[in-house]
Coordinates of C-alpha atoms in Angstrom, one line a residue:
M121 CA 10.2 -20.5 12.3
T122 CA 11.4 -18.0 14.9
V123 CA 14.9 -16.9 13.9
L124 CA 13.6 -13.2 14.0
R125 CA 11.6 -13.6 17.2
G126 CA 11.5 -10.4 19.1
L127 CA 12.1 -8.2 16.0
R128 CA 9.5 -5.4 15.9
V129 CA 8.5 -4.2 12.4
L130 CA 6.2 -1.4 11.6
D131 CA 4.7 -2.0 8.1
L132 CA 3.1 1.1 6.5
S133 CA 3.2 -0.4 3.0
R134 CA 0.3 -1.4 0.8
V135 CA -0.6 -3.8 -1.9
L136 CA 2.4 -5.9 -2.9
A137 CA 6.1 -4.9 -2.8
G138 CA 6.2 -3.8 0.9
P139 CA 3.7 -6.4 2.2
Y140 CA 5.6 -9.2 0.5
C141 CA 8.8 -7.9 2.1
T142 CA 7.2 -7.9 5.6
A143 CA 5.5 -11.3 5.0
L144 CA 9.0 -12.8 4.6
L145 CA 10.0 -11.3 7.9
A146 CA 6.8 -12.5 9.6
D147 CA 7.4 -16.0 8.3
L148 CA 10.7 -15.9 10.3
G149 CA 9.0 -14.9 13.5
A150 CA 9.1 -11.1 13.4
D151 CA 6.3 -9.2 15.1
V152 CA 5.0 -7.3 12.0
V153 CA 2.4 -4.6 12.9
K154 CA 0.5 -3.5 9.8
V155 CA -0.4 0.2 10.1
E156 CA -3.4 0.8 7.8
P157 CA -5.5 3.9 7.1
P158 CA -9.1 3.8 8.3
A159 CA -10.2 2.5 5.0
G160 CA -7.6 -0.3 5.1
D161 CA -4.9 -1.4 2.7
D162 CA -6.2 -1.3 -0.9
A163 CA -5.3 -4.9 -1.3
R164 CA -8.3 -5.8 0.9
R165 CA -10.4 -4.8 -2.1
L166 CA -8.4 -6.7 -4.7
G167 CA -9.5 -10.1 -5.9
P168 CA -9.7 -12.9 -6.1
F169 CA -12.4 -13.1 -3.4
R170 CA -14.0 -16.0 -1.5
E171 CA -17.0 -15.3 0.8
G172 CA -16.3 -11.6 0.1
E173 CA -12.8 -11.8 1.5
S174 CA -9.7 -11.1 -0.5
V175 CA -7.6 -14.3 -0.8
Y176 CA -4.8 -12.1 -2.3
F177 CA -4.7 -9.9 0.9
A178 CA -5.0 -12.9 3.2
Q179 CA -2.1 -14.8 1.8
L180 CA 0.2 -11.8 1.5
N181 CA -0.5 -10.6 5.1
R182 CA -0.4 -13.8 7.0
G183 CA 1.1 -13.7 10.5
K184 CA 0.8 -9.9 10.9
R185 CA -1.2 -7.8 13.3
S186 CA -3.2 -4.7 12.3
I187 CA -3.8 -1.3 13.7
A188 CA -5.8 1.4 11.9
L189 CA -4.4 5.0 12.1
D190 CA -5.4 8.2 10.4
L191 CA -2.0 10.0 10.1
K192 CA -3.7 13.3 9.6
N193 CA -5.3 13.0 13.0
P194 CA -2.9 14.4 15.6
D195 CA -3.5 11.7 18.2
D196 CA -3.0 8.9 15.7
H197 CA 0.1 10.6 14.3
A198 CA 1.5 10.9 17.8
L199 CA 0.8 7.2 18.5
L200 CA 2.6 6.2 15.4
L201 CA 5.7 8.2 16.5
R202 CA 5.6 6.5 19.8
L203 CA 5.4 3.0 18.2
A204 CA 8.2 4.0 15.8
A205 CA 10.4 4.9 18.8
R206 CA 10.1 1.2 19.9
A207 CA 10.4 -0.4 16.5
D208 CA 13.4 -2.1 15.0
V209 CA 12.3 -1.8 11.4
F210 CA 10.0 0.6 9.5
V211 CA 8.9 -0.2 6.0
E212 CA 7.0 2.1 3.7
N213 CA 6.2 2.3 0.0
F214 CA 4.7 5.7 -0.4
R215 CA 5.6 7.8 -3.4
P216 CA 8.9 9.8 -2.6
G217 CA 8.1 13.0 -0.7
V218 CA 4.9 11.7 1.0
T219 CA 6.6 10.6 4.3
Q220 CA 8.1 14.1 4.7
R221 CA 4.6 15.6 4.3
L222 CA 3.2 13.2 6.8
G223 CA 6.1 13.8 9.3
I224 CA 7.2 10.2 9.3
D225 CA 10.3 10.4 7.2
H226 CA 13.6 8.7 8.1
A227 CA 15.2 11.9 9.5
T228 CA 12.3 12.5 11.8
L229 CA 12.0 8.9 13.1
A230 CA 15.7 8.3 13.4
A231 CA 16.2 11.4 15.5
A232 CA 14.0 9.7 18.2
N233 CA 15.2 6.1 17.5
P234 CA 18.8 6.0 16.1
R235 CA 18.7 2.2 16.0
L236 CA 15.8 2.2 13.5
V237 CA 16.2 0.4 10.2
Y238 CA 14.0 2.4 7.8
A239 CA 13.2 1.0 4.4
S240 CA 11.6 2.8 1.5
I241 CA 10.3 0.9 -1.6
S242 CA 9.2 2.8 -4.7
G243 CA 9.0 2.4 -8.4
F244 CA 12.1 4.5 -9.3
G245 CA 13.8 5.2 -6.0
Q246 CA 14.3 8.3 -3.9
S247 CA 16.6 10.0 -6.4
G248 CA 16.8 10.6 -10.1
P249 CA 14.6 12.5 -12.6
M250 CA 11.8 9.9 -12.4
R251 CA 11.6 9.6 -8.6
E252 CA 8.1 11.0 -8.4
H253 CA 6.6 9.0 -11.4
P254 CA 4.0 6.4 -10.5
A255 CA 5.0 2.8 -11.2
Y256 CA 3.3 -0.6 -11.5
D257 CA 4.9 -3.9 -12.3
L258 CA 4.1 -3.6 -16.0
I259 CA 5.7 -0.1 -16.1
V260 CA 9.0 -1.3 -14.7
Q261 CA 9.1 -4.5 -16.6
A262 CA 8.6 -2.4 -19.8
M263 CA 11.4 0.0 -18.9
S264 CA 13.9 -2.5 -17.4
G265 CA 14.8 -4.3 -20.6
L266 CA 13.4 -7.5 -19.2
M267 CA 10.2 -7.3 -21.3
A268 CA 12.2 -6.4 -24.5
G269 CA 14.2 -9.6 -24.0
T270 CA 11.2 -11.9 -23.3
G271 CA 9.1 -13.6 -25.9
T272 CA 9.5 -15.3 -29.3
P273 CA 11.7 -13.8 -32.0
D274 CA 8.7 -13.1 -34.3
G275 CA 6.4 -11.9 -31.5
P276 CA 6.1 -8.7 -29.4
P277 CA 7.8 -8.1 -26.0
T278 CA 6.1 -10.2 -23.3
R279 CA 5.6 -9.5 -19.6
V280 CA 7.0 -12.1 -17.3
G281 CA 3.9 -14.0 -16.0
E282 CA 4.1 -12.7 -12.4
S283 CA 4.6 -9.3 -10.8
V284 CA 8.3 -9.7 -10.5
G285 CA 9.0 -6.0 -10.2
D286 CA 7.1 -5.8 -7.0
L287 CA 8.1 -9.1 -5.6
L288 CA 11.8 -8.7 -6.3
A289 CA 11.8 -5.2 -4.8
G290 CA 10.3 -6.7 -1.7
L291 CA 12.8 -9.6 -1.7
F292 CA 15.8 -7.2 -2.0
T293 CA 14.4 -5.1 0.7
S294 CA 14.0 -8.0 3.1
W295 CA 17.6 -8.9 2.4
A296 CA 18.8 -5.3 2.9
I297 CA 16.9 -5.1 6.2
S298 CA 18.7 -8.2 7.4
T299 CA 22.0 -6.8 6.4
A300 CA 21.3 -3.5 8.1
L301 CA 20.3 -5.3 11.3
Y302 CA 23.6 -7.2 11.2
D303 CA 25.5 -3.9 10.8
R304 CA 23.5 -2.4 13.7
E305 CA 24.9 -5.1 16.0
R306 CA 28.4 -3.7 15.4
S307 CA 27.7 0.0 15.0
G308 CA 24.7 0.4 17.3
R309 CA 22.9 2.5 14.6
G310 CA 20.2 1.8 12.1
R311 CA 20.3 2.5 8.4
Y312 CA 18.2 4.0 5.7
I313 CA 17.4 1.7 2.8
D314 CA 16.2 2.9 -0.6
V315 CA 15.0 0.1 -3.0
A316 CA 13.5 0.8 -6.5
M317 CA 11.5 -1.7 -8.5
L318 CA 13.2 -0.6 -11.7
D319 CA 16.7 -1.1 -10.1
A320 CA 15.7 -4.5 -8.9
L321 CA 14.7 -5.7 -12.4
V322 CA 17.7 -4.1 -14.2
S323 CA 20.1 -5.7 -11.7
L324 CA 18.9 -9.2 -12.4
Q325 CA 19.9 -9.2 -16.1
V326 CA 23.4 -10.6 -15.7
T327 CA 23.6 -12.7 -18.8
A328 CA 22.2 -9.9 -21.0
M329 CA 24.7 -7.5 -19.5
S330 CA 27.6 -9.8 -20.1
L331 CA 26.6 -10.1 -23.8
L332 CA 26.2 -6.3 -24.1
T333 CA 29.6 -5.8 -22.5
A334 CA 31.4 -8.5 -24.6
A335 CA 29.7 -7.9 -28.0
G336 CA 28.1 -4.5 -27.8
S337 CA 24.7 -5.9 -28.6
L338 CA 21.8 -8.0 -27.1
P339 CA 20.4 -11.3 -28.3
G340 CA 16.8 -9.9 -28.5
R341 CA 13.9 -12.2 -27.9
V342 CA 14.9 -15.9 -28.1
G343 CA 11.9 -17.6 -26.8
N344 CA 12.7 -20.3 -24.3
R345 CA 16.2 -20.9 -25.4
H346 CA 19.3 -19.7 -23.6
P347 CA 21.1 -16.9 -25.5
V348 CA 24.6 -18.5 -25.0
S349 CA 24.0 -22.2 -24.5
T350 CA 22.6 -24.9 -26.8
P351 CA 20.7 -27.2 -26.6
F352 CA 18.9 -25.2 -23.8
D353 CA 15.3 -24.9 -24.7
T354 CA 11.9 -26.6 -24.8
Y355 CA 11.5 -29.3 -27.4
R356 CA 8.5 -31.2 -28.8
T357 CA 7.8 -34.7 -27.8
A358 CA 5.2 -37.2 -29.1
D359 CA 2.6 -35.8 -26.6
G360 CA 3.9 -32.4 -25.4
L361 CA 7.1 -30.6 -24.5
V362 CA 10.3 -31.4 -22.6
A363 CA 12.8 -28.9 -21.3
I364 CA 16.4 -29.8 -21.9
A365 CA 19.4 -27.9 -20.5
V366 CA 22.9 -28.5 -21.7
A367 CA 25.5 -26.0 -20.5
S368 CA 28.8 -27.8 -20.8
D369 CA 30.8 -29.9 -23.3
A370 CA 30.7 -32.8 -20.9
V371 CA 26.9 -32.8 -20.7
F372 CA 26.7 -32.3 -24.5
A373 CA 28.7 -35.5 -25.0
R374 CA 26.1 -37.3 -22.9
F375 CA 23.3 -35.6 -24.7
A376 CA 24.8 -36.7 -28.1
T377 CA 24.7 -40.3 -26.9
L378 CA 21.2 -39.9 -25.6
V379 CA 19.9 -38.8 -29.0
G380 CA 21.8 -41.5 -30.9
R381 CA 24.4 -39.1 -32.4
P382 CA 27.7 -39.8 -30.5
D383 CA 29.5 -38.2 -33.5
L384 CA 28.2 -34.7 -32.7
P385 CA 31.0 -33.5 -30.3
S386 CA 33.6 -34.2 -33.0
D387 CA 31.7 -32.1 -35.6
P388 CA 33.2 -28.5 -35.6
R389 CA 29.6 -27.1 -35.8
F390 CA 28.9 -28.5 -32.3
A391 CA 32.4 -28.6 -30.7
D392 CA 31.6 -26.1 -28.0
D393 CA 28.9 -23.9 -26.7
T394 CA 29.7 -20.9 -28.9
A395 CA 29.6 -23.1 -32.1
R396 CA 26.4 -24.9 -31.0
S397 CA 24.7 -21.5 -30.4
R398 CA 25.6 -20.4 -33.9
H399 CA 23.9 -23.6 -35.3
V400 CA 21.0 -23.5 -32.9
E401 CA 18.4 -24.6 -35.6
Q402 CA 20.5 -27.6 -36.6
V403 CA 20.7 -28.6 -32.9
R404 CA 16.9 -28.2 -32.6
E405 CA 16.3 -30.5 -35.6
I406 CA 18.6 -33.2 -34.2
T407 CA 17.0 -32.9 -30.8
E408 CA 13.5 -33.1 -32.1
E409 CA 14.3 -36.0 -34.4
W410 CA 14.8 -37.9 -31.1
S411 CA 12.3 -36.2 -28.8
T412 CA 9.3 -36.5 -31.1
G413 CA 9.7 -40.2 -31.2
V414 CA 9.1 -40.6 -27.5
T415 CA 6.6 -39.3 -25.0
T416 CA 7.5 -36.7 -22.5
E417 CA 7.6 -39.3 -19.7
Q418 CA 9.9 -41.5 -21.7
A419 CA 12.1 -38.5 -22.7
L420 CA 12.5 -37.6 -19.0
A421 CA 13.4 -41.1 -18.0
L422 CA 15.9 -41.5 -20.8
A423 CA 17.5 -38.1 -20.1
R424 CA 17.8 -38.8 -16.4
A425 CA 19.4 -42.1 -17.0
A426 CA 21.9 -40.4 -19.4
G427 CA 22.7 -37.6 -16.9
V428 CA 21.2 -34.9 -19.1
P429 CA 19.1 -32.2 -17.2
A430 CA 15.5 -32.4 -18.3
A431 CA 12.1 -31.4 -17.0
P432 CA 8.4 -31.5 -17.7
M433 CA 6.4 -28.4 -18.3
W434 CA 4.5 -27.9 -15.0
E435 CA 1.8 -25.4 -14.1
L436 CA 1.7 -23.9 -10.6
T437 CA -0.9 -26.6 -9.7
D438 CA 1.6 -29.3 -10.6
A439 CA 4.4 -27.7 -8.7
V440 CA 2.5 -27.0 -5.4
H441 CA 1.1 -30.5 -5.4
S442 CA 4.4 -32.2 -6.1
D443 CA 6.1 -34.3 -3.5
Q444 CA 9.2 -32.2 -3.9
I445 CA 7.6 -28.9 -3.0
R446 CA 5.4 -30.3 -0.3
Q447 CA 8.3 -32.2 1.4
R448 CA 10.3 -29.0 1.3
G449 CA 7.6 -27.3 3.4
L450 CA 7.0 -24.5 1.0
I451 CA 3.3 -24.7 1.3
G452 CA 2.0 -23.4 4.7
E453 CA -1.5 -23.1 5.9
F454 CA -3.4 -20.9 8.3
D455 CA -6.9 -20.9 9.7
H456 CA -8.8 -17.8 8.6
P457 CA -12.2 -16.9 10.2
V458 CA -13.8 -16.3 6.8
L459 CA -11.7 -18.3 4.3
G460 CA -11.2 -21.3 6.6
R461 CA -8.0 -23.4 6.1
T462 CA -6.0 -21.4 3.6
P463 CA -2.7 -22.4 1.9
F464 CA 0.1 -19.9 1.3
L465 CA 3.6 -19.8 -0.1
R466 CA 6.2 -19.6 2.7
Q467 CA 9.6 -17.9 2.3
P468 CA 11.8 -20.6 0.9
A469 CA 15.1 -20.4 2.9
H470 CA 15.8 -23.3 5.3
F471 CA 17.8 -22.6 8.5
G472 CA 19.2 -26.0 9.5
D473 CA 17.0 -27.9 11.9
A474 CA 14.5 -25.1 11.7
A475 CA 13.2 -26.2 8.3
P476 CA 9.4 -25.7 8.0
A477 CA 7.2 -28.7 8.3
P478 CA 5.0 -29.7 5.3
A479 CA 1.4 -28.5 5.2
G480 CA -1.0 -30.7 7.1
A481 CA 1.7 -31.7 9.6
T482 CA 0.7 -32.1 13.2
A483 CA 0.6 -29.1 15.5
E484 CA 3.6 -30.5 17.3
A485 CA 5.6 -30.6 14.1
A486 CA 4.6 -27.2 12.7
A487 CA 4.2 -24.0 14.6
P488 CA 0.9 -22.4 13.5
T489 CA 0.9 -19.4 11.3
A490 CA -1.5 -16.6 12.3
P491 CA -4.0 -15.6 9.6
S492 CA -4.1 -12.1 8.0
P493 CA -5.6 -9.6 10.4
A494 CA -9.0 -7.9 10.3
L495 CA -8.6 -4.1 9.9
G496 CA -7.5 -2.7 13.3
E497 CA -8.0 -6.0 15.0
H498 CA -4.9 -5.8 17.3
A499 CA -4.9 -2.1 18.2
E500 CA -5.2 -2.5 21.9
E501 CA -2.8 -5.4 22.3
I502 CA -0.2 -3.7 20.2
V503 CA -0.3 -0.6 22.4
E504 CA -0.2 -2.7 25.5
Q505 CA 2.8 -4.7 24.4
W506 CA 4.8 -2.0 22.6
L507 CA 3.9 0.9 24.9
P508 CA 3.1 -0.7 28.3
G509 CA 1.5 1.6 30.8
T510 CA 0.2 4.2 28.2
G511 CA -3.4 3.1 28.0
S512 CA -5.5 1.9 25.1
A513 CA -5.2 3.1 21.5

């Protein structure tokens, strides 16, 4: 996909939040130049590995080019400043204060390139009493309230099973960069963007915040069920689990017919969402009286026929191999010199007739994605293309 073709991005970020942000931009055709220290991004040394190569790094840095620079070396530092003067976007996730010490902060770069969109990603942001504290995904999940609300009522707080603090900070930053680029078309000037992992996770909790505002309290850990809608949970079947989601009275009426209890909507205990949520255990008993008498496959077929939203419990393996995900083109592939043919997860937005082709499509149907770069692999061509006539790196 090439909707960002011609956009020049300098990526000084490492490991996950920043590289995920710039991978989304690279997926859309941006020229992302990964500026690494001489030892490389730490993610090159993070597993899992295959043939000594980090699969994690390869998937996260597909479609980018690499140049290795020692920013404490005057010549390398000067080269980075020249590249920044030609860039549209600059992304970094150093701890606050580091870019000033390195002489690559927003004020310095924007003075030479007022059109530059400069994005900083950090654990706690560029302001506030915790701005210099180190942060990892576990830390911000623990502090955001998200972990406290995740898990079973009788169990401890549970981390969401992916590094959502990093990933959502990267996602919000890519969105903010696009917004700033749109604003630049009108104003002619770039913007400074400050995204914190903690802010990203707190901002997502809209249901919990509505409950806190309305009732002055939180629901606590409620397992898989929804805190304000019932039945909205996972339920036992004869051979596993089925997820059922009922979020309106109209759907509840169809659900009542599905489970053989058309009388339920007229019962005051189940007349509306609020009443049903007060009697969640009775709703569970009624649901599982029906669901345990059928297999998961049967439950799904019956629910779909009745117009009740239901789903099986898939692992990632099931999802990525499903016809739905593959036909949506979410799974891309690139040819890596060490890893060989390597799948990756594309950015998921479709742009009309520019929808990505499914993995394995012909070369005519799918523009190839470049693999992750070797450390410093593209130094000479980057200098030639971004700084023509200035000599090699």
